[in-house]
């Protein structure tokens, strides 16, 4: 089987995913082709069975195409835009979209691909760059049962938990839920930690509690140590990740779901963005509250 992977603006996730797909090839005859419009992004993708190129023609005739792109508009443009990439794939090909996009966009793309005789699986991942490196990602799939079963052996090369959540769009809906819960955790830390310091508590002592006690979460364990050091440049940028909250708001509005806690977390997120922190990671949501209370949640304060 020929497997080709499109690497378009992948950043830290794309390289390890490509390497793990190539490292676990089913046979020497299998080829993984990594394609990116920017040749600079392909630097370092040297591995047995892996071909890195900026030539989109390398995708022609692919039976399986993985995508990991910035947002739904880019996914739609690449597959269905002027280049009509979808129609250059083999008839019956499966497109596996590892990107994080809106539920409605995934459903629309799936229908459009079906009309060309290709199948679509929305398969967003969770596990951060470390999970991509270790091939321990959680993959949430939306699509036809047969199509998911066909690509499962490939997904097992990059992840340890492959979940078929339902029809096309179900994977993205699950990823939205996961990311919004993560955002709510961080937004809560952002407003509570400065309050603790303003009331005279020691930041390091408070950090020890919220990263080991009953309030601990992946968000606290990852971000609190970095907040203590004033490091806000090691996670996914706020500006890019805002799409998750937009996607959740769209689902809530369309279905009339009340989501007051999510709305409050979104307001915290938006405040950080309006104050110019879009290029910082989500831990930077603490900065507006630090400014408001006139404190800093830092070690050795």
Short mmCIF file of C-alpha atoms in Angstrom, two decimals:
data_model
loop_
_atom_site.label_atom_id
_atom_site.label_comp_id
_atom_site.label_asym_id
_atom_site.label_seq_id
_atom_site.Cartn_x
_atom_site.Cartn_y
_atom_site.Cartn_z
CA UNK A 1 0.00 0.00 0.00
CA UNK A 2 1.23 3.51 -0.80
CA UNK A 3 0.73 5.98 2.02
CA UNK A 4 1.37 9.63 1.46
CA UNK A 5 1.21 12.29 4.13
CA UNK A 6 0.63 15.98 3.48
CA UNK A 7 2.69 18.10 5.86
CA UNK A 8 1.35 21.61 5.46
CA UNK A 9 2.19 23.91 8.35
CA UNK A 10 2.50 21.04 10.77
CA UNK A 11 4.97 22.44 13.24
CA UNK A 12 6.09 20.13 16.00
CA UNK A 13 3.46 17.42 15.43
CA UNK A 14 4.07 16.65 11.77
CA UNK A 15 7.67 15.47 11.89
CA UNK A 16 7.20 12.77 14.56
CA UNK A 17 3.95 11.58 12.96
CA UNK A 18 5.70 11.17 9.61
CA UNK A 19 8.68 9.42 11.17
CA UNK A 20 6.51 7.01 13.15
CA UNK A 21 4.43 6.12 10.08
CA UNK A 22 7.63 5.36 8.18
CA UNK A 23 9.36 3.53 11.04
CA UNK A 24 6.52 1.02 11.35
CA UNK A 25 6.03 0.26 7.67
CA UNK A 26 4.30 -3.00 6.88
CA UNK A 27 6.91 -3.85 4.24
CA UNK A 28 9.93 -2.42 2.45
CA UNK A 29 7.68 -1.75 -0.54
CA UNK A 30 5.56 0.73 1.39
CA UNK A 31 6.48 4.37 0.88
CA UNK A 32 5.57 7.36 3.00
CA UNK A 33 5.66 10.67 1.14
CA UNK A 34 5.64 13.85 3.21
CA UNK A 35 4.58 16.92 1.22
CA UNK A 36 4.69 20.53 2.36
CA UNK A 37 4.35 23.76 0.40
CA UNK A 38 7.29 25.20 2.36
CA UNK A 39 10.50 23.21 1.77
CA UNK A 40 11.95 24.58 5.03
CA UNK A 41 9.36 22.63 7.02
CA UNK A 42 10.64 19.39 5.54
CA UNK A 43 14.15 19.81 6.93
CA UNK A 44 15.19 16.87 9.10
CA UNK A 45 12.65 14.42 7.68
CA UNK A 46 15.26 11.86 6.76
CA UNK A 47 14.29 8.28 7.57
CA UNK A 48 14.14 4.91 5.80
CA UNK A 49 10.98 4.68 3.69
CA UNK A 50 10.23 8.39 4.03
CA UNK A 51 10.38 10.81 1.10
CA UNK A 52 10.06 14.53 1.86
CA UNK A 53 9.15 16.85 -1.01
CA UNK A 54 7.51 20.19 -1.76
CA UNK A 55 6.02 18.83 -5.00
CA UNK A 56 2.25 18.31 -4.59
CA UNK A 57 2.29 15.94 -7.57
CA UNK A 58 3.82 13.35 -5.23
CA UNK A 59 0.34 12.90 -3.75
CA UNK A 60 -1.24 11.87 -7.06
CA UNK A 61 -2.77 8.39 -6.88
CA UNK A 62 -2.36 8.03 -3.12
CA UNK A 63 -4.65 5.47 -1.50
CA UNK A 64 -4.47 7.07 1.94
CA UNK A 65 -3.78 10.74 2.59
CA UNK A 66 -3.11 12.15 6.06
CA UNK A 67 -3.61 15.86 6.65
CA UNK A 68 -2.55 17.94 9.65
CA UNK A 69 -3.35 21.55 8.83
CA UNK A 70 -4.00 24.79 10.78
CA UNK A 71 -7.80 25.07 10.39
CA UNK A 72 -10.86 23.96 8.48
CA UNK A 73 -10.63 26.63 5.80
CA UNK A 74 -7.14 25.39 4.87
CA UNK A 75 -8.29 21.76 4.84
CA UNK A 76 -11.21 22.65 2.57
CA UNK A 77 -9.03 24.73 0.27
CA UNK A 78 -6.35 22.04 -0.06
CA UNK A 79 -8.81 19.26 -0.80
CA UNK A 80 -11.53 21.04 -2.77
CA UNK A 81 -10.03 24.36 -3.87
CA UNK A 82 -8.34 25.33 -7.12
CA UNK A 83 -5.92 22.39 -7.03
CA UNK A 84 -8.73 19.84 -6.49
CA UNK A 85 -6.31 17.65 -4.56
CA UNK A 86 -9.08 15.24 -3.58
CA UNK A 87 -9.70 14.31 -7.20
CA UNK A 88 -6.02 13.53 -7.70
CA UNK A 89 -6.16 10.72 -5.16
CA UNK A 90 -6.87 7.13 -6.11
CA UNK A 91 -10.59 6.30 -6.55
CA UNK A 92 -11.93 5.16 -3.18
CA UNK A 93 -8.99 6.73 -1.36
CA UNK A 94 -9.34 7.57 2.33
CA UNK A 95 -8.46 11.05 3.58
CA UNK A 96 -7.56 11.04 7.28
CA UNK A 97 -7.64 14.57 8.66
CA UNK A 98 -5.60 14.85 11.85
CA UNK A 99 -6.27 18.60 12.04
CA UNK A 100 -8.50 20.24 14.62
CA UNK A 101 -11.40 21.89 12.80
CA UNK A 102 -15.03 22.75 13.47
CA UNK A 103 -17.62 19.98 13.56
CA UNK A 104 -19.78 21.56 10.85
CA UNK A 105 -16.77 22.07 8.56
CA UNK A 106 -15.76 18.40 8.92
CA UNK A 107 -19.29 17.27 8.00
CA UNK A 108 -19.33 19.53 4.92
CA UNK A 109 -15.90 18.35 3.75
CA UNK A 110 -16.93 14.73 4.25
CA UNK A 111 -19.99 15.17 2.04
CA UNK A 112 -17.97 16.94 -0.66
CA UNK A 113 -15.34 14.18 -0.68
CA UNK A 114 -18.01 11.50 -0.86
CA UNK A 115 -19.28 13.15 -4.04
CA UNK A 116 -15.83 12.61 -5.62
CA UNK A 117 -15.78 8.91 -4.70
CA UNK A 118 -13.30 9.36 -1.83
CA UNK A 119 -13.91 8.77 1.87
CA UNK A 120 -13.20 11.15 4.74
CA UNK A 121 -12.27 10.49 8.36
CA UNK A 122 -11.94 13.36 10.78
CA UNK A 123 -9.32 12.09 13.21
CA UNK A 124 -8.04 14.86 15.50
CA UNK A 125 -5.42 13.83 18.02
CA UNK A 126 -4.62 14.59 21.64
CA UNK A 127 -1.34 14.11 23.45
CA UNK A 128 0.72 17.16 22.52
CA UNK A 129 4.10 17.01 20.74
CA UNK A 130 5.44 14.61 23.37
CA UNK A 131 2.71 12.12 22.51
CA UNK A 132 3.45 12.50 18.82
CA UNK A 133 7.13 11.77 19.44
CA UNK A 134 6.35 8.69 21.55
CA UNK A 135 3.54 7.50 19.23
CA UNK A 136 1.14 7.53 22.18
CA UNK A 137 -1.48 9.90 20.80
CA UNK A 138 -5.19 9.46 21.39
CA UNK A 139 -6.97 9.56 18.03
CA UNK A 140 -10.69 10.40 17.89
CA UNK A 141 -12.23 9.21 14.61
CA UNK A 142 -15.41 10.19 12.84
CA UNK A 143 -16.34 8.30 9.67
CA UNK A 144 -17.65 5.11 8.14
CA UNK A 145 -16.88 1.96 10.11
CA UNK A 146 -15.24 0.29 7.12
CA UNK A 147 -13.01 3.28 6.38
CA UNK A 148 -11.89 3.57 9.99
CA UNK A 149 -11.11 -0.16 10.11
CA UNK A 150 -9.05 0.17 6.93
CA UNK A 151 -6.75 2.86 8.33
CA UNK A 152 -6.66 1.64 11.95
CA UNK A 153 -3.33 -0.20 11.45
CA UNK A 154 -1.84 3.09 10.25
CA UNK A 155 -3.31 5.06 13.13
CA UNK A 156 -1.86 2.51 15.55
CA UNK A 157 1.58 3.57 14.34
CA UNK A 158 1.05 7.05 15.81
CA UNK A 159 -1.27 6.42 18.74
CA UNK A 160 -2.09 3.95 21.49
CA UNK A 161 -5.80 4.72 21.78
CA UNK A 162 -7.82 4.77 18.55
CA UNK A 163 -11.46 5.61 19.23
CA UNK A 164 -14.23 5.46 16.62
CA UNK A 165 -16.64 8.08 17.95
CA UNK A 166 -19.32 7.86 15.23
CA UNK A 167 -20.03 9.32 11.77
CA UNK A 168 -18.02 12.07 10.09
CA UNK A 169 -17.74 15.05 12.43
CA UNK A 170 -17.89 12.97 15.62
CA UNK A 171 -14.11 13.02 16.00
CA UNK A 172 -13.99 16.81 15.81
CA UNK A 173 -16.89 17.16 18.22
CA UNK A 174 -15.03 14.97 20.71
CA UNK A 175 -11.82 16.97 20.27
CA UNK A 176 -13.73 20.21 20.84
CA UNK A 177 -15.12 18.83 24.11
CA UNK A 178 -11.64 17.75 25.21
CA UNK A 179 -10.04 21.09 24.37
CA UNK A 180 -12.79 23.19 25.93
CA UNK A 181 -12.53 21.28 29.22
CA UNK A 182 -8.77 21.89 29.10
CA UNK A 183 -9.37 25.61 28.47
CA UNK A 184 -11.81 25.81 31.38
CA UNK A 185 -9.16 24.28 33.66
CA UNK A 186 -6.57 26.84 32.61
CA UNK A 187 -9.01 29.77 32.86
CA UNK A 188 -9.86 28.73 36.43
CA UNK A 189 -6.17 28.57 37.38
CA UNK A 190 -5.64 31.97 35.79
CA UNK A 191 -8.10 33.73 38.06
CA UNK A 192 -7.56 31.73 41.27
CA UNK A 193 -3.76 31.72 41.48
CA UNK A 194 -3.41 35.55 41.50
CA UNK A 195 -6.14 35.72 44.16
CA UNK A 196 -4.13 33.32 46.33
CA UNK A 197 -1.00 35.45 46.01
CA UNK A 198 -2.93 38.69 46.62
CA UNK A 199 -4.18 37.16 49.86
CA UNK A 200 -0.61 36.49 50.98
CA UNK A 201 -0.18 32.82 50.15
CA UNK A 202 3.17 31.60 48.89
CA UNK A 203 3.02 30.77 45.12
CA UNK A 204 5.25 27.72 45.42
CA UNK A 205 3.21 26.29 48.29
CA UNK A 206 -0.06 26.86 46.43
CA UNK A 207 1.46 25.29 43.32
CA UNK A 208 2.41 22.21 45.32
CA UNK A 209 -1.24 21.78 46.34
CA UNK A 210 -2.93 22.40 42.98
CA UNK A 211 -0.53 20.07 41.13
CA UNK A 212 -0.81 17.18 43.61
CA UNK A 213 -4.10 17.61 45.48
CA UNK A 214 -7.67 16.91 44.42
CA UNK A 215 -7.70 19.94 42.08
CA UNK A 216 -4.79 18.66 40.05
CA UNK A 217 -5.20 18.25 36.31
CA UNK A 218 -3.00 17.98 33.26
CA UNK A 219 -3.50 21.72 32.86
CA UNK A 220 -2.19 22.49 36.35
CA UNK A 221 0.68 20.03 36.12
CA UNK A 222 1.80 21.46 32.79
CA UNK A 223 1.15 25.18 33.16
CA UNK A 224 1.60 26.00 36.86
CA UNK A 225 5.36 25.23 36.92
CA UNK A 226 5.78 27.37 33.83
CA UNK A 227 3.72 30.23 35.28
CA UNK A 228 5.95 30.15 38.36
CA UNK A 229 8.95 30.69 36.06
CA UNK A 230 7.21 33.32 33.93
CA UNK A 231 7.45 31.10 30.84
CA UNK A 232 4.60 31.54 28.38
CA UNK A 233 6.16 30.37 25.12
CA UNK A 234 6.17 26.57 25.37
CA UNK A 235 2.60 25.64 24.44
CA UNK A 236 0.24 26.12 21.51
CA UNK A 237 -0.40 29.86 20.96
CA UNK A 238 -3.59 31.36 22.37
CA UNK A 239 -4.46 33.00 19.07
CA UNK A 240 -4.33 29.75 17.12
CA UNK A 241 -6.13 27.70 19.78
CA UNK A 242 -9.05 30.14 20.08
CA UNK A 243 -10.81 28.21 17.28
CA UNK A 244 -11.78 25.50 19.80
CA UNK A 245 -13.91 27.89 21.82
CA UNK A 246 -15.41 29.34 18.64
CA UNK A 247 -16.34 25.80 17.55
CA UNK A 248 -17.96 25.06 20.91
CA UNK A 249 -19.92 28.31 20.81
CA UNK A 250 -21.20 27.44 17.31
CA UNK A 251 -22.45 24.02 18.46
CA UNK A 252 -24.10 25.57 21.52
CA UNK A 253 -25.78 28.33 19.51
CA UNK A 254 -27.01 25.99 16.78
CA UNK A 255 -28.52 23.55 19.27
CA UNK A 256 -29.62 25.97 22.00
CA UNK A 257 -27.31 24.46 24.62
CA UNK A 258 -26.66 26.67 27.68
CA UNK A 259 -22.93 26.63 28.49
CA UNK A 260 -22.35 29.28 31.19
CA UNK A 261 -19.01 27.92 32.47
CA UNK A 262 -17.63 27.67 28.94
CA UNK A 263 -18.83 31.21 28.23
CA UNK A 264 -17.01 32.49 31.33
CA UNK A 265 -13.80 30.71 30.34
CA UNK A 266 -14.13 32.17 26.86
CA UNK A 267 -14.32 35.67 28.33
CA UNK A 268 -11.05 35.04 30.20
CA UNK A 269 -9.48 33.75 27.00
CA UNK A 270 -10.73 36.78 25.04
CA UNK A 271 -9.38 39.17 27.66
CA UNK A 272 -5.89 37.72 27.26
CA UNK A 273 -6.18 37.98 23.48
CA UNK A 274 -7.38 41.61 23.65
CA UNK A 275 -4.40 42.47 25.84
CA UNK A 276 -2.00 41.28 23.15
CA UNK A 277 -1.08 37.79 24.37
CA UNK A 278 -2.13 35.86 21.23
CA UNK A 279 1.42 34.65 20.56
CA UNK A 280 1.82 33.29 24.10
CA UNK A 281 0.58 29.90 25.32
CA UNK A 282 -2.61 29.34 27.32
CA UNK A 283 -0.83 29.90 30.62
CA UNK A 284 -0.76 33.58 29.64
CA UNK A 285 -4.42 33.80 30.66
CA UNK A 286 -3.02 34.46 34.13
CA UNK A 287 -1.42 37.75 33.04
CA UNK A 288 -4.58 39.94 32.95
CA UNK A 289 -5.53 38.80 36.47
CA UNK A 290 -1.99 39.42 37.72
CA UNK A 291 -2.19 42.94 36.32
CA UNK A 292 -5.64 43.50 37.79
CA UNK A 293 -4.58 42.44 41.29
CA UNK A 294 -1.06 43.89 41.09
CA UNK A 295 0.71 40.60 41.85
CA UNK A 296 2.90 38.03 40.12
CA UNK A 297 2.50 34.27 40.59
CA UNK A 298 6.23 33.52 40.53
CA UNK A 299 8.68 31.34 42.45
CA UNK A 300 10.72 33.09 45.14
CA UNK A 301 8.31 36.01 45.32
#
